[in-house]
Coordinates of C-alpha atoms in Angstrom, one line a residue:
X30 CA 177.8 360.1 26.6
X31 CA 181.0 362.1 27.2
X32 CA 184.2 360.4 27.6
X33 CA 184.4 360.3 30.9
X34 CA 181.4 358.6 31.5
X35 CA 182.3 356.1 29.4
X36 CA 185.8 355.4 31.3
X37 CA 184.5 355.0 34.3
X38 CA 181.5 352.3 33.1
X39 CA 184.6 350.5 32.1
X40 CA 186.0 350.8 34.9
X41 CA 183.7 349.1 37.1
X42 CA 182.6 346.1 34.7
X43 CA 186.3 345.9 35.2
X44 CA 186.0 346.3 39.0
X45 CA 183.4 344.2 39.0
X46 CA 184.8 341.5 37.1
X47 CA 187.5 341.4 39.3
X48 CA 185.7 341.4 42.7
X49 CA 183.5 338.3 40.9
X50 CA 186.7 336.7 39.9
X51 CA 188.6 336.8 43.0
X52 CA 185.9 335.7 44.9
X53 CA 185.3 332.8 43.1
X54 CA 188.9 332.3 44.0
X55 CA 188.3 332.2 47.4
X56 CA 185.5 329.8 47.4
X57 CA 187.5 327.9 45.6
X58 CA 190.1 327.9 48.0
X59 CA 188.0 327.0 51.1
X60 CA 186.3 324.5 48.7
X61 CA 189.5 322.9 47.8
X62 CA 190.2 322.7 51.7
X63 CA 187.7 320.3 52.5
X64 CA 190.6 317.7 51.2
X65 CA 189.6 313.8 50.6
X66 CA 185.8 315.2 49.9
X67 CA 186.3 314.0 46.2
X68 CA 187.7 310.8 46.9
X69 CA 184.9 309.5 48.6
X70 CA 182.5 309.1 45.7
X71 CA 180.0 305.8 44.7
X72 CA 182.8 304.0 42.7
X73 CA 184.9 303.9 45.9
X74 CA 182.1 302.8 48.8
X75 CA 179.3 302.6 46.9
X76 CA 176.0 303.1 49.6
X77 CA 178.4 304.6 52.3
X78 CA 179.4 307.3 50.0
X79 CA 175.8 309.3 51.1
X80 CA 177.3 309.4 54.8
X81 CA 179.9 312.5 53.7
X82 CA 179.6 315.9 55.1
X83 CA 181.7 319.2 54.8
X84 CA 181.6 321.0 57.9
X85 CA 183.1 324.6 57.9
X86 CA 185.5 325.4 61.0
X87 CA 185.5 329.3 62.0
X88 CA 188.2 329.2 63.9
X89 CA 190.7 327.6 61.1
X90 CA 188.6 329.2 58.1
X91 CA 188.6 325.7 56.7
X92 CA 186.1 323.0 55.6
X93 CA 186.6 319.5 57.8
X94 CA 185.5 316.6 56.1
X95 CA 183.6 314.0 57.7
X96 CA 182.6 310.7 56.9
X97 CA 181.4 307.0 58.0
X98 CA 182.8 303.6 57.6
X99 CA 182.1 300.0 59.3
X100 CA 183.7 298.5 62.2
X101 CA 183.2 294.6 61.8
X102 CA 182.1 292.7 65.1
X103 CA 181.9 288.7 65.1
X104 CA 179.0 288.1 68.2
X105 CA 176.3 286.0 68.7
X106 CA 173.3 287.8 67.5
X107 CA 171.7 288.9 70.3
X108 CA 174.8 290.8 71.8
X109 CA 174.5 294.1 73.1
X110 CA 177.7 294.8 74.0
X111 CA 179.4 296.6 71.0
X112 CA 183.0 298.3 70.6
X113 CA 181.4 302.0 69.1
X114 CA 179.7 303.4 72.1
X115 CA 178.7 306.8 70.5
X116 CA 177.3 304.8 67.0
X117 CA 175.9 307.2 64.6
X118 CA 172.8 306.0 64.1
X119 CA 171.3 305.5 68.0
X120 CA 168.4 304.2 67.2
X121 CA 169.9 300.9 65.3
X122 CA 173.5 300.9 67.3
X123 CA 174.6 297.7 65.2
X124 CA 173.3 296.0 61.8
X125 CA 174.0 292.1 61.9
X126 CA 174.6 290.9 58.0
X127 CA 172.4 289.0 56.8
X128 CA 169.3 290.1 58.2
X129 CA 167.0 292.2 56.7
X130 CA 167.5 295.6 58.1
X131 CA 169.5 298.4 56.7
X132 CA 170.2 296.3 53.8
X133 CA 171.0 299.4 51.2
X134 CA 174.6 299.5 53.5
X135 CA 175.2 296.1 51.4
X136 CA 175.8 297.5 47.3
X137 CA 172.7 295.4 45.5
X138 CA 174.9 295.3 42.4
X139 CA 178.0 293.1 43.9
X140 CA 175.4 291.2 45.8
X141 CA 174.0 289.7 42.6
X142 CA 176.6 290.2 40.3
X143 CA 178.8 287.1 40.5
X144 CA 181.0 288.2 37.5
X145 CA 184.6 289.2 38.4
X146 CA 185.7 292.6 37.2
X147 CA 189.1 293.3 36.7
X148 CA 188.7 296.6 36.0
X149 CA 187.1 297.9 39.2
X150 CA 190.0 298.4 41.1
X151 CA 188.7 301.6 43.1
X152 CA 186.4 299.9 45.2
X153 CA 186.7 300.0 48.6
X154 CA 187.9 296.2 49.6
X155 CA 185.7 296.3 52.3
X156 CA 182.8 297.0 50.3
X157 CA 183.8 293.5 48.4
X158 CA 184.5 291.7 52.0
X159 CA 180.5 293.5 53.4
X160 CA 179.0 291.7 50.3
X161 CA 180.7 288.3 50.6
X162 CA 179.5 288.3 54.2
X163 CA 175.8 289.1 53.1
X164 CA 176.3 286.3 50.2
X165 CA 177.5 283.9 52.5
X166 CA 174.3 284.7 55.0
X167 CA 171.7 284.5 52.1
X168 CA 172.5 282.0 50.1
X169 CA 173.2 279.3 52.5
X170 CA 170.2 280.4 53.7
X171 CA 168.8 279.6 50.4
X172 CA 170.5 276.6 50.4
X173 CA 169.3 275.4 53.4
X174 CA 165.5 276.3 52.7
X175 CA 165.6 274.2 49.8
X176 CA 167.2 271.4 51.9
X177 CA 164.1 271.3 54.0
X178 CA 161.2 271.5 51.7
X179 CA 163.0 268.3 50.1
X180 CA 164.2 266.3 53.3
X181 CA 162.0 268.1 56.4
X182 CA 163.7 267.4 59.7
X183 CA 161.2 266.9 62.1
X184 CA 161.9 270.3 63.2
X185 CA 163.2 273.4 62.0
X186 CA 166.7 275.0 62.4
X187 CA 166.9 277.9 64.7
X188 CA 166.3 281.7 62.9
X189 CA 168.8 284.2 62.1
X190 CA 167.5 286.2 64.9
X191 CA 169.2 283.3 67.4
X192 CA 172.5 282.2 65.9
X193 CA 175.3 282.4 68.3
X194 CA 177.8 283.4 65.4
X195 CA 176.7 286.2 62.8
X196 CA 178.9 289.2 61.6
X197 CA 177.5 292.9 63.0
X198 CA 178.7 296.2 61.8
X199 CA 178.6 299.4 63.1
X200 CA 179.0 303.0 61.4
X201 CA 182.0 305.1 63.2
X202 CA 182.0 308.7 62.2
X203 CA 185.7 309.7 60.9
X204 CA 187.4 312.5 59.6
X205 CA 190.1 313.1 56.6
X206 CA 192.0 315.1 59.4
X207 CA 193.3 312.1 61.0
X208 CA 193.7 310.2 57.7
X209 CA 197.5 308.4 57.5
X210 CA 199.2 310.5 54.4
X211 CA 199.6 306.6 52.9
X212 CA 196.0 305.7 52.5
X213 CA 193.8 307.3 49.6
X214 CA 190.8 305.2 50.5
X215 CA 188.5 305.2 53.7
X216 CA 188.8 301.8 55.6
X217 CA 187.3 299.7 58.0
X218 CA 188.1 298.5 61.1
X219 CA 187.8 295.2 62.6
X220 CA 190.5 293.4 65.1
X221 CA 192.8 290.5 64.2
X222 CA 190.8 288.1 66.3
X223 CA 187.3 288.7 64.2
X224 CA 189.1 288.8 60.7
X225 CA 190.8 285.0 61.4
X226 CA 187.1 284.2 62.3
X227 CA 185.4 285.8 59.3
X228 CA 188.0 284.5 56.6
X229 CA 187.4 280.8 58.3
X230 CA 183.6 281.7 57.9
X231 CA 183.6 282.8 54.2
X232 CA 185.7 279.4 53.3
X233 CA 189.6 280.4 53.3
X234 CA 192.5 278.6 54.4
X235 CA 196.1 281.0 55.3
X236 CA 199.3 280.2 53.0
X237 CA 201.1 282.7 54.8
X238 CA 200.8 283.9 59.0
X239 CA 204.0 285.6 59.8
X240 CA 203.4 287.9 62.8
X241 CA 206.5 289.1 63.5
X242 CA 206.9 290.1 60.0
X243 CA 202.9 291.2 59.8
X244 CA 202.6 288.6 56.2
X245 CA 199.2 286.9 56.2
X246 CA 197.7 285.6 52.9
X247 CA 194.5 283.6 53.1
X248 CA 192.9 281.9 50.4
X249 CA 189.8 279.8 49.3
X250 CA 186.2 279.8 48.0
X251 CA 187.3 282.5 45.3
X252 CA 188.7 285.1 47.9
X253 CA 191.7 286.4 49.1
X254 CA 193.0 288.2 51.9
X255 CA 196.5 289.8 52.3
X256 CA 197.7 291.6 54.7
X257 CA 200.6 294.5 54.8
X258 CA 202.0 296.6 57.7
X259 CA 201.8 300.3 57.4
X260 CA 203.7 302.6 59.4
X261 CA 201.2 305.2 60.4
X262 CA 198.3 303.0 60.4
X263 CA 199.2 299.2 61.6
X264 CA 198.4 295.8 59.9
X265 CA 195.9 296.4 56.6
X266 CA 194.6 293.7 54.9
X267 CA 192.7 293.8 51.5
X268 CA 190.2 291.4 50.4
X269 CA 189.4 290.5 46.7
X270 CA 187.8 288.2 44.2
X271 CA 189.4 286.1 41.9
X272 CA 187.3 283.6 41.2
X273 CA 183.3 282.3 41.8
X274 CA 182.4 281.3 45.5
X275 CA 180.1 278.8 46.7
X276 CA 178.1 279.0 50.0
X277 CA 175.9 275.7 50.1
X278 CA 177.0 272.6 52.1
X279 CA 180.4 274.1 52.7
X280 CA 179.2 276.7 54.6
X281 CA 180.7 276.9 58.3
X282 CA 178.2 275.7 61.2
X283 CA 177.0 279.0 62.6
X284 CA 177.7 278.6 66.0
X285 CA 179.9 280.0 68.5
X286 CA 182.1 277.4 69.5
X287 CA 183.5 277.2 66.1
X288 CA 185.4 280.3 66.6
X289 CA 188.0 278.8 68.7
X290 CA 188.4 276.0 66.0
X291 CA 190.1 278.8 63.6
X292 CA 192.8 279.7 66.5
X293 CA 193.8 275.3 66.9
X294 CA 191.7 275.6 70.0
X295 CA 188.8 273.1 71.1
X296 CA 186.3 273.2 73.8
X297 CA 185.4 269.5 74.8
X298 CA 182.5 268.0 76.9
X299 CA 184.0 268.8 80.0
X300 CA 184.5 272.4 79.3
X301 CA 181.2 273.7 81.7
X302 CA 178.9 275.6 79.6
X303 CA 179.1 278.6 81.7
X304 CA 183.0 279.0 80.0
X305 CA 180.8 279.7 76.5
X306 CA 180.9 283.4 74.9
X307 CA 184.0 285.4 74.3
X308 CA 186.8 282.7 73.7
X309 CA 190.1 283.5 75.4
X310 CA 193.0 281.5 76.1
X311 CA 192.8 280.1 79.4
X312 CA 195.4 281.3 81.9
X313 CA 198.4 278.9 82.9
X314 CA 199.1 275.8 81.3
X315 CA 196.6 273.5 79.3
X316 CA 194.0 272.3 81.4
X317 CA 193.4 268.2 81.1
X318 CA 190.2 267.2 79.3
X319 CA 188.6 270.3 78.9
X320 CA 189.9 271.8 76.0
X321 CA 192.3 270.6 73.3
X322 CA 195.1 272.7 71.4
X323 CA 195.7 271.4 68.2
X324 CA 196.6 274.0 66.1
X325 CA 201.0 273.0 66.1
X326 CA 203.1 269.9 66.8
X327 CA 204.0 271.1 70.2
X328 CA 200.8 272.3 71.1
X329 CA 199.4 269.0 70.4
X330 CA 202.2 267.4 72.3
X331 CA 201.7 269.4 75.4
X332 CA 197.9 268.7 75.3
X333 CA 199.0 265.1 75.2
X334 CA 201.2 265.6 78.4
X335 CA 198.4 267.4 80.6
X336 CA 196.5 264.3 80.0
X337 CA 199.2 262.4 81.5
X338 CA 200.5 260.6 78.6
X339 CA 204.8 259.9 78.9
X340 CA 207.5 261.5 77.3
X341 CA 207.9 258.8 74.6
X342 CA 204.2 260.0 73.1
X343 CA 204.9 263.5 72.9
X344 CA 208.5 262.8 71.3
X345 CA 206.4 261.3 68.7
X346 CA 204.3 263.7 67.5
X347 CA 206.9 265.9 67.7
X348 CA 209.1 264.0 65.5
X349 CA 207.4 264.6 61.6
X350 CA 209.3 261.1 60.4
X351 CA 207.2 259.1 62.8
X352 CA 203.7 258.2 62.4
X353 CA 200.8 260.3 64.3
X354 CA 197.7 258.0 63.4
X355 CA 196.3 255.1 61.7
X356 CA 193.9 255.6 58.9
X357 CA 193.7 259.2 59.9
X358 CA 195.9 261.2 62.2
X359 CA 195.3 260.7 66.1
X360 CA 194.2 264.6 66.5
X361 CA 191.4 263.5 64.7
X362 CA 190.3 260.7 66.7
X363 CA 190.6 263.0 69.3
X364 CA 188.7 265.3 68.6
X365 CA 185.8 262.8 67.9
X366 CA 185.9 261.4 71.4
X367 CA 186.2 264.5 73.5
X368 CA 185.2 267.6 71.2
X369 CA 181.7 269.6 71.4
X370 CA 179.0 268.7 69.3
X371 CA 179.0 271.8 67.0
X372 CA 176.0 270.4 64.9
X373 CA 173.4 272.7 65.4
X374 CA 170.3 270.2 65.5
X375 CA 168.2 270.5 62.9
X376 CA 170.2 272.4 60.9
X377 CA 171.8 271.0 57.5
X378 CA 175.4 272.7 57.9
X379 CA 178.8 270.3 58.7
X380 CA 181.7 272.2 57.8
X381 CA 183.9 273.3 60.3
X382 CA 187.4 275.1 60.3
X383 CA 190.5 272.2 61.2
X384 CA 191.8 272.9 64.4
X385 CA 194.6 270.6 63.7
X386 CA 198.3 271.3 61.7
X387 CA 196.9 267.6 59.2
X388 CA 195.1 267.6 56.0
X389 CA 191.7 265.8 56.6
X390 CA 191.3 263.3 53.1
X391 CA 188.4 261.4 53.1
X392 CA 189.4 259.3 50.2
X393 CA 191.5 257.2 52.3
X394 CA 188.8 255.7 54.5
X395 CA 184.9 255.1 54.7
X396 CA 183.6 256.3 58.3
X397 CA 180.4 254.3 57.0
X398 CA 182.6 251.0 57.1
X399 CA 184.2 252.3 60.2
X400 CA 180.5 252.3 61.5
X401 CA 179.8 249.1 60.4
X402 CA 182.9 247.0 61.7
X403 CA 182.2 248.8 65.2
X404 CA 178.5 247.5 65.0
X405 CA 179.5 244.1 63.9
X406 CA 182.1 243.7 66.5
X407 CA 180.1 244.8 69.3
X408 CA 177.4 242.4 68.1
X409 CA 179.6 239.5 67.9
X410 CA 181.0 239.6 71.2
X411 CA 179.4 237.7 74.0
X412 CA 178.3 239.8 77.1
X413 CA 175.9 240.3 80.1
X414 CA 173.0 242.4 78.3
X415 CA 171.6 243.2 81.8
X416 CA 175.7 244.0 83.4
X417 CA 176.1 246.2 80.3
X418 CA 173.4 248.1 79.7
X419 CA 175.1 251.0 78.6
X420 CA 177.0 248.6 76.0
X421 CA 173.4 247.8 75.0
X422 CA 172.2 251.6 74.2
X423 CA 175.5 252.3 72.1
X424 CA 174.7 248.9 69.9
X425 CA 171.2 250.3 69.4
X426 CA 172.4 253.8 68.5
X427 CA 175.1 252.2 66.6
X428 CA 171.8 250.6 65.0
X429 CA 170.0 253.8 64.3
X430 CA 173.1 255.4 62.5
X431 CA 173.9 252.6 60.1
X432 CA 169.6 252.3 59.1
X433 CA 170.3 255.9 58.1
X434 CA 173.7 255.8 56.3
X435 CA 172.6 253.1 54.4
X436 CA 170.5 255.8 52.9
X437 CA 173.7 258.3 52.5
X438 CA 173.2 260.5 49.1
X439 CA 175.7 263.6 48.2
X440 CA 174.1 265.7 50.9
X441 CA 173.4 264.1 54.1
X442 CA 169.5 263.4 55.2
X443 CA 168.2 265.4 58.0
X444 CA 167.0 262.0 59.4
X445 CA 170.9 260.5 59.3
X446 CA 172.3 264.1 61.1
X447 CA 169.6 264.0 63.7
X448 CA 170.4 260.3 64.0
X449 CA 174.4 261.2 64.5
X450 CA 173.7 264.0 66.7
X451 CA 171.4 262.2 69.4
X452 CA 173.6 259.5 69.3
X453 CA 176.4 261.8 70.5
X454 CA 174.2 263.2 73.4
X455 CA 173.6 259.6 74.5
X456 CA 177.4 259.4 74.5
X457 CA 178.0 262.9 76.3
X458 CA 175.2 262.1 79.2
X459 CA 177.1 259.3 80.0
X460 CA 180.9 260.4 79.8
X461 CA 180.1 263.3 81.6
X462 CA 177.5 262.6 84.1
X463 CA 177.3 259.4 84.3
X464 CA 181.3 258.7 84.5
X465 CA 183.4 260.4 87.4
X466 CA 185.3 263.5 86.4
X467 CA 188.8 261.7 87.5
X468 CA 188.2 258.6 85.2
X469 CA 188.1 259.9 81.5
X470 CA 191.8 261.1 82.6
X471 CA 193.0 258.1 83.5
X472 CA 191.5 255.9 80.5
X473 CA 192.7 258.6 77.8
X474 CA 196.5 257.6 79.2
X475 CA 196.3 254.4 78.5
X476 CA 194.3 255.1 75.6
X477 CA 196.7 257.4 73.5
X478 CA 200.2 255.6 74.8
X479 CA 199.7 252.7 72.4
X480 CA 201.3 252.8 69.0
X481 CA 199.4 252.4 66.5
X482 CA 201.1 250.1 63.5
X483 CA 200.6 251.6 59.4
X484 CA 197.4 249.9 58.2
X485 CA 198.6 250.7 54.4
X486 CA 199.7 247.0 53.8
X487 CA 196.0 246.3 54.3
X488 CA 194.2 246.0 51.0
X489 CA 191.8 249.0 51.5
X490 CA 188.3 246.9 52.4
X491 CA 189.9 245.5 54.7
X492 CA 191.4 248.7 56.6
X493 CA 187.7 249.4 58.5
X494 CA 187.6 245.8 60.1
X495 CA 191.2 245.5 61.0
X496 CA 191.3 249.4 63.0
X497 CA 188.3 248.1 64.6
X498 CA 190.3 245.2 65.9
X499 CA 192.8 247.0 67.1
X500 CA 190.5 248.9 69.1
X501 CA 189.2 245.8 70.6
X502 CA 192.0 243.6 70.9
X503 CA 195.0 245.9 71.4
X504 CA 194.0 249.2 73.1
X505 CA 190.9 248.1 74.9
X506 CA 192.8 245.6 77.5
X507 CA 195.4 248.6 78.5
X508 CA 192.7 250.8 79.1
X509 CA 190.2 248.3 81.1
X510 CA 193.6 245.8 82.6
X511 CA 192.2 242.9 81.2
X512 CA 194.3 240.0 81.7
X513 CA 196.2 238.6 78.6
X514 CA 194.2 235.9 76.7
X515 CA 191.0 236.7 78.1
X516 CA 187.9 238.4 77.2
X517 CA 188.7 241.9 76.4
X518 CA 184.9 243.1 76.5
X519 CA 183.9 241.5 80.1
X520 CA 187.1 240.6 82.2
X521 CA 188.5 244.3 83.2
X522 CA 187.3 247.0 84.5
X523 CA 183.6 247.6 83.6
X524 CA 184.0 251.3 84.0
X525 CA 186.7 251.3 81.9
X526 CA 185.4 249.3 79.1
X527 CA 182.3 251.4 78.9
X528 CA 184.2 254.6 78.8
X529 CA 186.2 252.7 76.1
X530 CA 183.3 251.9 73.7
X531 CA 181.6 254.7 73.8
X532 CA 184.8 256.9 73.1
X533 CA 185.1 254.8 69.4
X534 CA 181.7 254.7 69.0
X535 CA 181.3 258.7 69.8
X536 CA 184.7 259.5 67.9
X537 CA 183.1 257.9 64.5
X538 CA 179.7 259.5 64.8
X539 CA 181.2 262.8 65.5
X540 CA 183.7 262.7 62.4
X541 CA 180.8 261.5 60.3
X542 CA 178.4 264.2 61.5
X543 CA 181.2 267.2 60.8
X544 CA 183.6 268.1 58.2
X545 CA 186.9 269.8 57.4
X546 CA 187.5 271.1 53.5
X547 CA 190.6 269.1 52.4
X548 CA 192.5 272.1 52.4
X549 CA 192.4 273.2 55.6
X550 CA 194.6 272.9 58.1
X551 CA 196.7 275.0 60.7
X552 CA 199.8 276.3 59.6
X553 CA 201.2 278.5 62.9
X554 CA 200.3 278.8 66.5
X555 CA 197.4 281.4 66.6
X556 CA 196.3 280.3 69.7
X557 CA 197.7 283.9 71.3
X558 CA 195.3 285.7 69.0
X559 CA 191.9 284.3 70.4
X560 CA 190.0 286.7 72.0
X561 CA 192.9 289.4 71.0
X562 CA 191.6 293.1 70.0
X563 CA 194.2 294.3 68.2
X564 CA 193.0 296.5 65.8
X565 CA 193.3 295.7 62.5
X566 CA 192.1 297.8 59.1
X567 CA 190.9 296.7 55.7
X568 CA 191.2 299.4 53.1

């Protein structure tokens, strides 16, 4: 092979190896285009991660990277109307949590791993927040089941399929393009309405809700959530694990109605039914009986004032040195006598989110005492069986109740719940049927007016017997006009006595048939944010 020959083979393998090289180059370059491709991976959003695409743009020689992520919903679960109109999968618009369908969009490993892992800080927090929302669904669930097979109601609680309050998520397509230059990670979207509702639903209680400064910590149940402001984005919250969770008894009551309870807002028995679904602030001022705002001191004050109540008791709960209550504060009493039954019949579940800016602490009365001194004072008082007969029904409710309390282990009996919640429709058909619309008005004026003196220098078994006096002896005649030294029961109004007793009587089986965790309680006015769609993110 002459010389020549042998240059030019050279040559090419050289040409070649150059045409291979700088090709590879380019690939390269329109690989490396296709930016935030790498960082969405199965360590980061872990059964998401398969929803990733590269799509190559002709007309900017470029690779666009596209990708899905949830958008959180709080419905009921039958809802059809969802926020994502062009959802990616069109078949299944919406998944609800909990339920049995698409359940590989919910990682298996966090699911049943209950360790804490320190380590795993690249996770997607909303992959963490999607599995606490499938753990809280399945293992109350669980709970529940096991409830029944030991203590059967004599029927059984409604499905999944027809709770009024379950957690749906959708899949919205998204690209890197339009990714804020501050966030690495891919995030969800929910608005600030639906993520006060689902932290009150997984069990935590806010430390911090600042809006004008966008600071909001929430705690509880081994979670947090903490929320930031980001320029280019908007308020971002994270949610983590710290410690183990529990979702048995404590468990919030699915239903609707508790949503409001999270924003210090309470829909009572004279809110009509028809006013049910999306919660919104009503417009104007607070509306008389129909719904109670709880959730601050001056809120409660001006809910006290559209009753009708003077200045004097709204200068009191204003002022923190005086005293709001008796054995327990007077939102609470309250909200026994006027708020929904939010029981779902049949159903084991008691917990609710505190509406109110008190502590609830159980250790410092016995509603089953409470039960008893109301029962033994109504039995001890002489009246006209046949002029009373609604007096009659509450003593034998009164009855019922206290048969089944008697019986009153760690977890209440289905019999005792079912006994508390009938008892409370007996009470509701007759307050708001029964009773003219104008009269529950005036009797709650004369009602909330009275002072009520500390019952600390009581020795504590007597405390029961001697606020169950008061309620006889003190309050009753202002509400009824019973003339001093007489009869409280039978010589006023018998209107006004009826309405009377079966507001005590209704206000003691309500706060025996729900329950607030001790550490709850309303710390600012979110009453604004009910019903609000501001979006929100959780990265």
């Amino acid at each position: 092979m002459e010389s020549s020959q042998i240059v030019s083979i050279v040559a090419l393998i050289v040409s070649i190896t150059a045409l291979a090289w700088s090709t590879l180059q380019l690939i390269h370059a329109y690989l490396s285009s296709a930016q935030g491709y790498s960082k969405i991976n199965k360590k980061v959003m872990p059964g998401w991660d398969k929803f990733k695409n590269r799509v190559f743009l002709w007309d900017q020689f470029r690779f666009q990277v596209n990708f899905e992520t949830p958008v959180l919903v709080v419905c009921r679960a039958s809802n059809t109307d969802f926020p994502v109109r062009d959802a990616s999968d069109k078949s299944e618009p919406h998944v609800l949590i909990g339920s049995d369908e698409h359940i590989d969009l919910i990682p298996a490993a966090l699911v049943h791993n209950h360790a804490i892992h320190t380590v795993d800080n690249e996770l997607a927090t909303w992959i963490t927040l999607l599995s606490a929302i499938h753990r809280m669904e399945t293992e109350s669930s669980m709970w529940q089941t096991g409830q029944l097979n030991r203590n059967p109601p004599s029927a059984s609680p409604p499905p999944f399929a027809e709770r009024s309050l379950v957690v749906a998520i959708q899949r919205k397509k998204r690209s890197w393009d339009n990714m804020p230059s501050s966030i690495t990670r891919p995030y969800a979207t929910t608005t600030i309405c639906h993520i006060i509702e689902i932290a009150a639903m997984l069990g935590l209680h806010w430390k911090q809700f600042d809006r004008s400064k966008d600071t909001f910590l929430a705690e509880g149940n081994g979670f947090v959530l903490k929320a930031t402001s980001v320029t280019e984005l908007g308020t971002v919250f994270t949610f983590q694990r710290y410690g183990k969770s529990k979702f048995e008894e404590g468990r919030i009551i699915p239903a609707e109605h508790v949503k409001g309870l999270a924003f210090g807002f309470v829909s009572t028995i004279y809110r009509d039914a028809e006013a049910g679904g999306r919660l919104e602030l009503p417009a104007g001022e607070a509306i008389g009986l129909t719904t109670l705002q709880l959730g601050t001191t001056e809120e409660f004050a001006e809910t006290l004032v559209s009753f009708g109540c003077n200045t004097e008791t709204s200068k009191c709960i204003r002022d923190n040195n005086k005293r709001h209550g008796h054995l327990f504060p007077l939102a609470f009493e309250l909200l026994g006598m006027l708020g929904k039954i939010f029981h779902v019949k049949n159903s084991f579940f008691r917990v609710i989110p505190n509406p109110t800016f008190y502590h609830w602490n159980r250790q410092y009365f016995n509603l089953h005492e409470l039960l008893l001194a109301y029962k033994k004072t109504i039995d001890s008082l002489d009246y006209n069986q046949q002029a009373y007969k609604h007096l009659n029904r509450l003593q034998n409710r009164a009855e019922n109740v206290i048969n089944e309390t008697c019986q009153i282990e760690p977890i209440y009996s289905a019999a005792l719940l079912n006994a508390l919640h009938q008892a409370l429709e007996v009470c509701d058909k007759f307050l708001t049927v029964k009773v003219p619309r104008n009269k529950p008005s005036e009797c709650s004026t004369s009602a909330l007016e009275p002072a009520f003196a500390s019952l600390d220098a009581q020795p504590p078994e007597s405390r029961q017997d001697k606020l169950i006096e008061i309620y006889f002896t003190k309050v009753l005649p202002k509400v009824n006009g019973a003339e001093p030294n007489s009869p409280p029961l039978t010589s006023g109004s018998e209107i006004d006595t009826n309405i009377w007793c079966t507001w005590v009587f209704r206000s003691l089986c309500w706060l025996t048939l729900h329950d607030f965790h001790k550490n709850d309680k309303q710390i600012a006015s979110k009453i604004e944010l009910m019903g609000n769609r501001l979006p929100v993110y959780v990265i």
